[in-house]
mmCIF file of C-alpha atoms in Angstrom:
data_model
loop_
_atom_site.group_PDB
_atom_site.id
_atom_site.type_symbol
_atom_site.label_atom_id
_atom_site.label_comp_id
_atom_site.label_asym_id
_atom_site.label_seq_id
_atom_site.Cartn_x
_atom_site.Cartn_y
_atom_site.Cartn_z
ATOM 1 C CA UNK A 1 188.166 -9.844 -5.571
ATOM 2 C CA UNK A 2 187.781 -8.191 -2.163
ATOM 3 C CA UNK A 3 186.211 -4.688 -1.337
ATOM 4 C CA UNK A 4 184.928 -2.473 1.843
ATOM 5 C CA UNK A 5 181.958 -1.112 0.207
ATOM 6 C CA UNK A 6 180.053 -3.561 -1.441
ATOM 7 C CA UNK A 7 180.539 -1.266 -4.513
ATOM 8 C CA UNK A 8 183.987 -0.613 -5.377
ATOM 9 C CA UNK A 9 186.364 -3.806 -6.287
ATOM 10 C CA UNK A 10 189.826 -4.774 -7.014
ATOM 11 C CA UNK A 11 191.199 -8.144 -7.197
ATOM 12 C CA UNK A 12 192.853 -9.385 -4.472
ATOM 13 C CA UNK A 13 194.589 -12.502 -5.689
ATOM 14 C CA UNK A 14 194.890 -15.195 -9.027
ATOM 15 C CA UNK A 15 194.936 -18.501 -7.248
ATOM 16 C CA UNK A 16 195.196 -21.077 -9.820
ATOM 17 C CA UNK A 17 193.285 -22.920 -12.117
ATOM 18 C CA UNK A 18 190.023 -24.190 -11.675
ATOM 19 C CA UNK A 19 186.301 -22.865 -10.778
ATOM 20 C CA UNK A 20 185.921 -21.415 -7.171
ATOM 21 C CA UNK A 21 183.025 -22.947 -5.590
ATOM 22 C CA UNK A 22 182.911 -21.396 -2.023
ATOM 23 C CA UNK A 23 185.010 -19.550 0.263
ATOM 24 C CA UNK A 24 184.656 -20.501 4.136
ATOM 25 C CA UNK A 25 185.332 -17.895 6.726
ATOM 26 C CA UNK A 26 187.590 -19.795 8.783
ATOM 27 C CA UNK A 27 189.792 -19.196 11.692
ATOM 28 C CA UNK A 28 190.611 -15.110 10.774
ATOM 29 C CA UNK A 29 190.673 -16.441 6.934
ATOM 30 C CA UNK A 30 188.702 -17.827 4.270
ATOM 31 C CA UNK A 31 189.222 -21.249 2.527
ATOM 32 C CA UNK A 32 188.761 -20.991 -0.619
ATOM 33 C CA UNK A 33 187.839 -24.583 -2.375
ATOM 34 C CA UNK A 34 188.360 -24.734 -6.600
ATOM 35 C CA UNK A 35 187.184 -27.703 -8.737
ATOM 36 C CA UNK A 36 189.177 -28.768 -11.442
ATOM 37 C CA UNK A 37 189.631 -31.436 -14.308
ATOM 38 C CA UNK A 38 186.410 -33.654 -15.597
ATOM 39 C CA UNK A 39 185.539 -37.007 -15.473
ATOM 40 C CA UNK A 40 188.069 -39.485 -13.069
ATOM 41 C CA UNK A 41 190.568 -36.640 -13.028
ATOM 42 C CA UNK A 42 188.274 -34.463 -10.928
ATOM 43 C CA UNK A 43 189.306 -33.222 -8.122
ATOM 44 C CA UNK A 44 189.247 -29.969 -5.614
ATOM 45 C CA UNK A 45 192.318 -28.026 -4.439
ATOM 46 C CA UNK A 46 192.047 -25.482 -1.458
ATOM 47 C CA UNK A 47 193.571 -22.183 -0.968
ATOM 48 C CA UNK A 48 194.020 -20.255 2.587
ATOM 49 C CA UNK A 49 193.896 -16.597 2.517
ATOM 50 C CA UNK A 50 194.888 -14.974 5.686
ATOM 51 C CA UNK A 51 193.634 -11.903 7.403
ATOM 52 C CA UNK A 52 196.544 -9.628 5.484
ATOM 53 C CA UNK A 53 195.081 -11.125 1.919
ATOM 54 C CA UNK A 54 198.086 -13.386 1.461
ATOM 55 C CA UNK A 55 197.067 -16.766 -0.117
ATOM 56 C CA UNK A 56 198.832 -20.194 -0.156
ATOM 57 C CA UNK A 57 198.023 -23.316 -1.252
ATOM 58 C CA UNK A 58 197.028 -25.895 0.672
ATOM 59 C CA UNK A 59 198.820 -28.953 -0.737
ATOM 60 C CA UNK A 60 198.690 -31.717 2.506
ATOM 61 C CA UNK A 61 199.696 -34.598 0.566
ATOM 62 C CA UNK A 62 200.452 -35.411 -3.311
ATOM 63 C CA UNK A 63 197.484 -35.208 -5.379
ATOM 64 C CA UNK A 64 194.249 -32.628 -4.452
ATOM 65 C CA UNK A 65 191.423 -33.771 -2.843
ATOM 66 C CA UNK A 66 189.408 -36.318 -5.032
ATOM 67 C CA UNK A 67 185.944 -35.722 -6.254
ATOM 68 C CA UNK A 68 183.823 -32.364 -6.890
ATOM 69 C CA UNK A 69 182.771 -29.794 -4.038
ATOM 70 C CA UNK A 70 179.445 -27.958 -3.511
ATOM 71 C CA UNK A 71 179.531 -26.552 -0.111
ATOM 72 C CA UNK A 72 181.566 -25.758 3.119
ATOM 73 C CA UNK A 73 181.554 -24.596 6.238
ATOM 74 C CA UNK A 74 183.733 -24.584 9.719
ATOM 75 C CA UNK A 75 184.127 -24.212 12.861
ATOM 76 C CA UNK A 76 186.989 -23.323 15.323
ATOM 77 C CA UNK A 77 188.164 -26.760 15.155
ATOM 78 C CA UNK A 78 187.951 -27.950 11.657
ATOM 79 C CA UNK A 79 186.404 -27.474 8.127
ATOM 80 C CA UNK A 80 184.048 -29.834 6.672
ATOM 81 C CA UNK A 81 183.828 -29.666 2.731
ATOM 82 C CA UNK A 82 180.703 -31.761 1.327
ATOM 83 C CA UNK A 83 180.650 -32.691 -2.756
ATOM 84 C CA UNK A 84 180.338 -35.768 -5.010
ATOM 85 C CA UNK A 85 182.779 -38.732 -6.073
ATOM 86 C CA UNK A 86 182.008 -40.991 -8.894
ATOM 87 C CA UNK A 87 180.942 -43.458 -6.407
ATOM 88 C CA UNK A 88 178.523 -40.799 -4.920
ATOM 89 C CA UNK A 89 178.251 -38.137 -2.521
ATOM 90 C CA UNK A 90 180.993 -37.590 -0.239
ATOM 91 C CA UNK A 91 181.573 -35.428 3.572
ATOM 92 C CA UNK A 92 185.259 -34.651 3.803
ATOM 93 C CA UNK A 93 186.438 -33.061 7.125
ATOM 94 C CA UNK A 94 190.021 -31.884 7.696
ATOM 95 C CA UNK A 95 191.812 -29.302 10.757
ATOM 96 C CA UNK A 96 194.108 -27.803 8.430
ATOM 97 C CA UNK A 97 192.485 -27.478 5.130
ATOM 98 C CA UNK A 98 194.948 -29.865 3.616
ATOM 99 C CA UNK A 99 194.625 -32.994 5.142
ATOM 100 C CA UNK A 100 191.172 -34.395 3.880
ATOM 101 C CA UNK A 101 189.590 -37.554 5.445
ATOM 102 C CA UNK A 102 185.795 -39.145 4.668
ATOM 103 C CA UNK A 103 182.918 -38.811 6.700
ATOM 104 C CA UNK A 104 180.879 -41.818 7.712
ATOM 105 C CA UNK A 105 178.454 -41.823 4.863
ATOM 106 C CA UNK A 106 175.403 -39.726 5.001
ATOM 107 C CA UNK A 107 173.807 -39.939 2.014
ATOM 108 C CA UNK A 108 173.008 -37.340 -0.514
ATOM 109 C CA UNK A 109 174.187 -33.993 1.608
ATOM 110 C CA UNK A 110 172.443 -30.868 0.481
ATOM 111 C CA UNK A 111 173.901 -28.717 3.127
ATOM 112 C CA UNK A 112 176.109 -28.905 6.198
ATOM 113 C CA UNK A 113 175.447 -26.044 8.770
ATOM 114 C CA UNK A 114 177.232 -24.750 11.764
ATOM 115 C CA UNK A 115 174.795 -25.169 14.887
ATOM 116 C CA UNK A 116 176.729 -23.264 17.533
ATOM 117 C CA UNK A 117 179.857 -25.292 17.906
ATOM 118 C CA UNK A 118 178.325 -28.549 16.397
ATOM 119 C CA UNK A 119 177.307 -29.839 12.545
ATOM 120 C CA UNK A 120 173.790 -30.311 11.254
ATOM 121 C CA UNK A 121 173.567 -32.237 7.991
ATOM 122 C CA UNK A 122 170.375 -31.958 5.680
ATOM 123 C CA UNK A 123 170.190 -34.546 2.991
ATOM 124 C CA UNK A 124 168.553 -38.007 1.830
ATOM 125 C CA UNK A 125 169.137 -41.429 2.377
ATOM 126 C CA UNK A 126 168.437 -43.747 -0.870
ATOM 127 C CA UNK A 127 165.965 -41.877 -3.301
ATOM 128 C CA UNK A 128 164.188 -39.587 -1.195
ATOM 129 C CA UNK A 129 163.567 -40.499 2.660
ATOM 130 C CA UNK A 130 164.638 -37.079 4.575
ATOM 131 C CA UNK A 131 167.524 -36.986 6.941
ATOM 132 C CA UNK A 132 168.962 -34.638 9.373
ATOM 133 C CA UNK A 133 171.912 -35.619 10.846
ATOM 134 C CA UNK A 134 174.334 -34.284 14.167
ATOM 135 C CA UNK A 135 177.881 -34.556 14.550
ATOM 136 C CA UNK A 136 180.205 -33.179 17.551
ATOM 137 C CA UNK A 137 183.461 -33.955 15.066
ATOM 138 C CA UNK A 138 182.568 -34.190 11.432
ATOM 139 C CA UNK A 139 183.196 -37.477 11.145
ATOM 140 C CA UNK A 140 180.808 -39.662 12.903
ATOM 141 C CA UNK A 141 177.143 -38.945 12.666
ATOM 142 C CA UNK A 142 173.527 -39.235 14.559
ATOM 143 C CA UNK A 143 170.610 -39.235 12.743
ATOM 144 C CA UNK A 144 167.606 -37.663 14.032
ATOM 145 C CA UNK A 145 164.363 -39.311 14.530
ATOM 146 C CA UNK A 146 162.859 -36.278 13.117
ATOM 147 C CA UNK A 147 159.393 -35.668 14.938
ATOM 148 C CA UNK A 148 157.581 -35.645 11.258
ATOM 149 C CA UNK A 149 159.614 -36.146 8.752
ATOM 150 C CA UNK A 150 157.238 -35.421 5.618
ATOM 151 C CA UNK A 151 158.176 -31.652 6.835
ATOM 152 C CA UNK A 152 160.744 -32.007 4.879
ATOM 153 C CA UNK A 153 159.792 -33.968 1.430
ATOM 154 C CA UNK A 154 161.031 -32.387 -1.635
ATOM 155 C CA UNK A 155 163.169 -30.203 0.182
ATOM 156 C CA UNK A 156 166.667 -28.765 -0.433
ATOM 157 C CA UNK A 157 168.525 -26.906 2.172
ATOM 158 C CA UNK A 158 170.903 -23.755 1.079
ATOM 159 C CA UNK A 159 171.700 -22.369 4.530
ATOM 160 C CA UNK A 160 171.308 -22.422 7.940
ATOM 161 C CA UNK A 161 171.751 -20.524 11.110
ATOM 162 C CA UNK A 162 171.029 -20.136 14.982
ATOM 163 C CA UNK A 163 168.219 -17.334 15.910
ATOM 164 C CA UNK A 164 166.652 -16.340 18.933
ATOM 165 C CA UNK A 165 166.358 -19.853 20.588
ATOM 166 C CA UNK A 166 165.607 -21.575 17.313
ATOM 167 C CA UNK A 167 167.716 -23.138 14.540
ATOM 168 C CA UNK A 168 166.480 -21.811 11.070
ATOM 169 C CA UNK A 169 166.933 -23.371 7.765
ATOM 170 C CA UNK A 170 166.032 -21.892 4.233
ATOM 171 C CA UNK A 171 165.567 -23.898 0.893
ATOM 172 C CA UNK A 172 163.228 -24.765 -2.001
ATOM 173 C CA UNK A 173 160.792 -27.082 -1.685
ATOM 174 C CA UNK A 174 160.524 -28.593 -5.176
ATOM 175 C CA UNK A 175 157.844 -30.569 -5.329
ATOM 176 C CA UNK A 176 155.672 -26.849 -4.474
ATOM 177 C CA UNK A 177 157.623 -24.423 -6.293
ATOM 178 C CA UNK A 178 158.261 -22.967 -3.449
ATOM 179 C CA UNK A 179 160.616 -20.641 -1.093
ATOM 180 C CA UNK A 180 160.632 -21.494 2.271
ATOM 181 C CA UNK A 181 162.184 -21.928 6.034
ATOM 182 C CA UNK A 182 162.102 -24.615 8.352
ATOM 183 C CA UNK A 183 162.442 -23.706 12.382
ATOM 184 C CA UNK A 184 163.299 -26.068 14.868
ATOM 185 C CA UNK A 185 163.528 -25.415 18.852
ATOM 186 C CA UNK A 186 165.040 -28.535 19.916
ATOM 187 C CA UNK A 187 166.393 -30.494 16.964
ATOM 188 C CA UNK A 188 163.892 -32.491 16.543
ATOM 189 C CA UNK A 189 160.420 -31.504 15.831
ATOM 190 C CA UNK A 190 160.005 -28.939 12.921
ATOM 191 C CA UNK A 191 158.051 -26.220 11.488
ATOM 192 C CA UNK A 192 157.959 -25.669 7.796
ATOM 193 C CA UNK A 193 156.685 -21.839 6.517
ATOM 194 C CA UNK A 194 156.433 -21.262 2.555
ATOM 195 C CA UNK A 195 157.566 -17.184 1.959
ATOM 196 C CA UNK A 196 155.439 -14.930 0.589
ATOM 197 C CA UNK A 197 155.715 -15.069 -3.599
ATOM 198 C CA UNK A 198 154.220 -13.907 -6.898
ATOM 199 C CA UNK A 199 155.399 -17.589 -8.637
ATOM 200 C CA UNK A 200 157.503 -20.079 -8.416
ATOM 201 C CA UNK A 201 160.428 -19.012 -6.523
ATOM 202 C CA UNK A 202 163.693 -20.621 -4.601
ATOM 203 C CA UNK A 203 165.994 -19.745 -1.939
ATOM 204 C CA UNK A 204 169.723 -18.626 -2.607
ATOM 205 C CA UNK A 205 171.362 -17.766 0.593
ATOM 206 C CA UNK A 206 170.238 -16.467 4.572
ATOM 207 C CA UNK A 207 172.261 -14.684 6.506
ATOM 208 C CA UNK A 208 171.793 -13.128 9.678
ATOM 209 C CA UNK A 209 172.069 -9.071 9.353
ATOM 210 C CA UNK A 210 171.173 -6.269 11.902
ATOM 211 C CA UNK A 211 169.072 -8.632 14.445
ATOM 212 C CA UNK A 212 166.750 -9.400 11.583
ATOM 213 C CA UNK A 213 166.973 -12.542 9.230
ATOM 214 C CA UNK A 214 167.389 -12.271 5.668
ATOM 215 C CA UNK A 215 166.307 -14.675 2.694
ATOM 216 C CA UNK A 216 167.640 -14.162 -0.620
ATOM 217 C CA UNK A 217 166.310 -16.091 -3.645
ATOM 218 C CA UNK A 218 164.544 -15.561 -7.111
ATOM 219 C CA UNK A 219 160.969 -15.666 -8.466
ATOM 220 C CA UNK A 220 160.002 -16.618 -11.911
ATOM 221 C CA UNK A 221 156.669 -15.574 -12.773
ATOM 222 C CA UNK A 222 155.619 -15.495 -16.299
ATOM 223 C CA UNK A 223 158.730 -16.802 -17.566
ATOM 224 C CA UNK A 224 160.441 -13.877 -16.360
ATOM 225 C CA UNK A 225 162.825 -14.026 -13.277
ATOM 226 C CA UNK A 226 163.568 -11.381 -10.642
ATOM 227 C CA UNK A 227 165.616 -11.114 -7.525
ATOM 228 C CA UNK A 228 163.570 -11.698 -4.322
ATOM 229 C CA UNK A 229 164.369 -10.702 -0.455
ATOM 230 C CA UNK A 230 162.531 -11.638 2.380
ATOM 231 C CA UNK A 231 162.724 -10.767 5.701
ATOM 232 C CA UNK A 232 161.955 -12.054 9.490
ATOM 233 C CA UNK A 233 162.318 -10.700 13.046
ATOM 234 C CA UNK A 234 161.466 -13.960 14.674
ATOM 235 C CA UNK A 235 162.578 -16.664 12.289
ATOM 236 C CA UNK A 236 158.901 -17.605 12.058
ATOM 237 C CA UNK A 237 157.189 -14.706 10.357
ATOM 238 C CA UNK A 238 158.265 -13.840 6.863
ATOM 239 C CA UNK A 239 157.470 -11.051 4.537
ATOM 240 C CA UNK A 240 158.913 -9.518 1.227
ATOM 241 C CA UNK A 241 161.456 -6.396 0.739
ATOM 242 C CA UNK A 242 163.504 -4.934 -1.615
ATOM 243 C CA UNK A 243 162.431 -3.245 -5.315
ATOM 244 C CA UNK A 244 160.572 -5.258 -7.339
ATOM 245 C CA UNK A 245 161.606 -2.978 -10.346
ATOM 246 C CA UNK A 246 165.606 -2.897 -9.361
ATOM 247 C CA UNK A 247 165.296 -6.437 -9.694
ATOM 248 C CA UNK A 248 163.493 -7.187 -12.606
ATOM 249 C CA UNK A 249 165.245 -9.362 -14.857
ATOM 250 C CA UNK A 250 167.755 -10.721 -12.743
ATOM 251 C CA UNK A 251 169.410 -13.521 -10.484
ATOM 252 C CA UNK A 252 171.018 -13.937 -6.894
ATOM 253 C CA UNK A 253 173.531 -16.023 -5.904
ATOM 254 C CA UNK A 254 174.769 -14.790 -2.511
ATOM 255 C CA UNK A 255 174.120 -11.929 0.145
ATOM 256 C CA UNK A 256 176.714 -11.005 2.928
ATOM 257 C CA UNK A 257 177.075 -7.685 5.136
ATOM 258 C CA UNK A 258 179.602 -5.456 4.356
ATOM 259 C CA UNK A 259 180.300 -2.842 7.301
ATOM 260 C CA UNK A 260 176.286 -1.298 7.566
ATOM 261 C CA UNK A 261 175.565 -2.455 4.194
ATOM 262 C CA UNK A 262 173.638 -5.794 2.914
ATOM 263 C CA UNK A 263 174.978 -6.748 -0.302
ATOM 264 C CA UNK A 264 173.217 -9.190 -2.884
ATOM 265 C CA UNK A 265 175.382 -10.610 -5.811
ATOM 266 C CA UNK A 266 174.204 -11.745 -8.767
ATOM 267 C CA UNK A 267 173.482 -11.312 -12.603
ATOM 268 C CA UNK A 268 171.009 -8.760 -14.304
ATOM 269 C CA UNK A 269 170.017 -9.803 -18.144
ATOM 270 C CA UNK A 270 170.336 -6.569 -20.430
ATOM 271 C CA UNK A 271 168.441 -6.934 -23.505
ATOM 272 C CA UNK A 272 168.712 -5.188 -26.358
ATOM 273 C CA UNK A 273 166.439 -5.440 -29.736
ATOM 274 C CA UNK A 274 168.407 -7.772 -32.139
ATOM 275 C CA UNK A 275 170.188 -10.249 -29.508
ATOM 276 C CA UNK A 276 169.339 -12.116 -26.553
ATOM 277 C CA UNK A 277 169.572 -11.310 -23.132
ATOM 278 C CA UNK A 278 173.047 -10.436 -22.256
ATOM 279 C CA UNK A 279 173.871 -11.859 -18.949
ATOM 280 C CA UNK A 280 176.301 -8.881 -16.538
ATOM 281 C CA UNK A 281 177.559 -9.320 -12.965
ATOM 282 C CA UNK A 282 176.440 -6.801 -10.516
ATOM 283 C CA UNK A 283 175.649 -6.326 -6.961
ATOM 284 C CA UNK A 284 172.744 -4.450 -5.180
ATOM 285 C CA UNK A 285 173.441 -2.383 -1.905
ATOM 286 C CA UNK A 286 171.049 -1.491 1.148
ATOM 287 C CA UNK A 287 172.433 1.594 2.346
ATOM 288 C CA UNK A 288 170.783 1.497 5.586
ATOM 289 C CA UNK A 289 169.922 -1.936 6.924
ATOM 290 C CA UNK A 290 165.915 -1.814 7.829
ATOM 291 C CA UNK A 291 165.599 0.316 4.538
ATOM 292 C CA UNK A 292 163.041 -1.283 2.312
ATOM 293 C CA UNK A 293 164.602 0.389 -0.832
ATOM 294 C CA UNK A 294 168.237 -0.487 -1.996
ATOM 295 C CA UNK A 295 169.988 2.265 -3.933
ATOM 296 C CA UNK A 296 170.407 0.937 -7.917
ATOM 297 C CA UNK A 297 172.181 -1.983 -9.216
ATOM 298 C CA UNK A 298 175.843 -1.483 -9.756
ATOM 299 C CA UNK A 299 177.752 -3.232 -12.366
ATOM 300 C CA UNK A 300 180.849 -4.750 -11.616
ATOM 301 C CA UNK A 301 183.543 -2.917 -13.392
ATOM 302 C CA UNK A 302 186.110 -4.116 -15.935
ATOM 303 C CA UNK A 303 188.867 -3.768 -13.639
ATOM 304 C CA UNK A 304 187.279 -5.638 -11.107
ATOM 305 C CA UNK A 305 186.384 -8.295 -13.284
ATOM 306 C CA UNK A 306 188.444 -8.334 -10.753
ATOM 307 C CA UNK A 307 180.076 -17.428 17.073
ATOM 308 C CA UNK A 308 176.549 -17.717 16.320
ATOM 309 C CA UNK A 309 174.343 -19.062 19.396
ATOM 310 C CA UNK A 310 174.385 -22.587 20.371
ATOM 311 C CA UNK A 311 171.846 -24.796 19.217
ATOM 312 C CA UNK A 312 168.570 -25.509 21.445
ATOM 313 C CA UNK A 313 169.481 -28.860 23.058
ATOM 314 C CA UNK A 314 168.229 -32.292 21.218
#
């Protein structure tokens, strides 16, 4: 589905089967990567959808790519998809989006970000040692000697993006419970700040948006869950915005900017007396960026149901 507002949608194109897991802005595009099959018939197929909203498969070869993705991302050169295999997790990097090769092996990979022209990998190696990892091509990787690495225990990257001098990285760090960011200024030594939160809450998405930062994520707090936002001018100092009432009762799974607007996706649970929760897609819209107070949620209708700056040197 594609739309200018943030509000109004119409589907843009049926692609094929399977389950859309991401959609990479790539080279005046978007890659689109779709899982399908279970089991040892898993695989991932990738569509390209141009600029005009024309998509074609990406077929490279005679079977799909093999194994499950979870993320993506790109630069000018090439795309790097990062999922799971039966034999474990896999980095797959290709130039056209058809032609898929493996990664030297990294470990478990919960995010690969675009550093300004480069890759930076967050994952694990064996059950729970912290790794960050560099790469020029996708392919061959340096691991870090991270200044102190317990900065990073229990944590799980979701995003990632060049600020102001500083490389900024937003996740959950499950052993607290917690939302939070991690800064780094040269690649190696880094700062870890929890965001502000009523319970136990996790990160979603961060984009960058109107020379400001912005963290999208959830909060569960008495076993009820709402939307949360959070916001930073320096990448180092965090608080909360957004309703707390407009997103009571709800999820996030993505934010983006469309034209002045910051949109949030995600699902708000209407209950009624005599049946549970009923789960509906909508998205929230911030009229005016810098606005603390985002207009109300708007459902999805039926019909719709349809370069950054480089990275401080290492």
């Amino acid at each position: 589905w594609e739309s200018s507002d943030g509000i109004n949608w119409r589907s843009a194109a049926t692609l094929g089967p399977g389950v859309a897991r991401l959609a990479v802005p790539w080279r005046d595009g978007f890659l689109v990567a779709a899982v399908h099959g279970v089991d040892e018939g898993i695989g991932t197929t990738c569509w390209w959808i141009d600029g005009a909203g024309e998509a074609s498969e990406q077929t490279g070869g005679e079977e799909p790519l093999r194994g499950a993705v979870e993320g993506g991302t790109a630069i000018d050169d090439m795309a790097i998809l990062w999922g799971k295999v039966s034999r474990g997790p896999r980095v797959w990097v290709a130039e056209d989006g058809a032609m898929w090769r493996e990664s030297d092996d990294l470990g478990a990979v919960d995010l690969v970000a675009n550093s300004g022209g480069s890759f930076v990998a967050f994952g694990r190696r064996g059950l729970s040692r912290p790794s960050v990892a560099y790469s020029e091509d996708g392919i061959s990787w340096n691991e870090s000697n991270v200044g102190d690495p317990v900065v990073f225990e229990g944590a799980r990257m979701v995003a990632a993006v060049p600020f102001k001098g500083r490389f900024v990285a937003a996740g959950t760090d499950i052993m607290r419970g917690a939302a939070a960011t991690w800064t780094t200024e040269d690649g190696q030594h880094w700062d870890r700040t929890a965001l502000p939160s009523t319970g136990s809450a996790h990160v979603v998405d961060l984009i960058l948006a109107d020379e400001r930062l912005l963290v999208v994520g959830g909060v569960r707090n008495a076993g009820r869950k709402s939307v949360a936002v959070w916001e930073s001018r320096d990448g180092v100092s965090w608080r909360s915005v957004g309703a707390t009432t407009l997103f009571a009762d709800s999820s996030a799974n993505g934010v983006g900017v469309v034209g002045d607007s910051i949109v949030v996706c995600g699902t708000l649970y209407v209950e009624s007396e005599d049946a549970p929760p009923e789960p509906v897609p909508v998205t929230w819209r911030n009229r005016a960026p810098g606005s603390e107070e985002p207009p109300a949620a708007e459902p999805l209708s039926q019909a719709a149901a349809e370069d950054p700056e480089p990275m401080p040197a290492r």
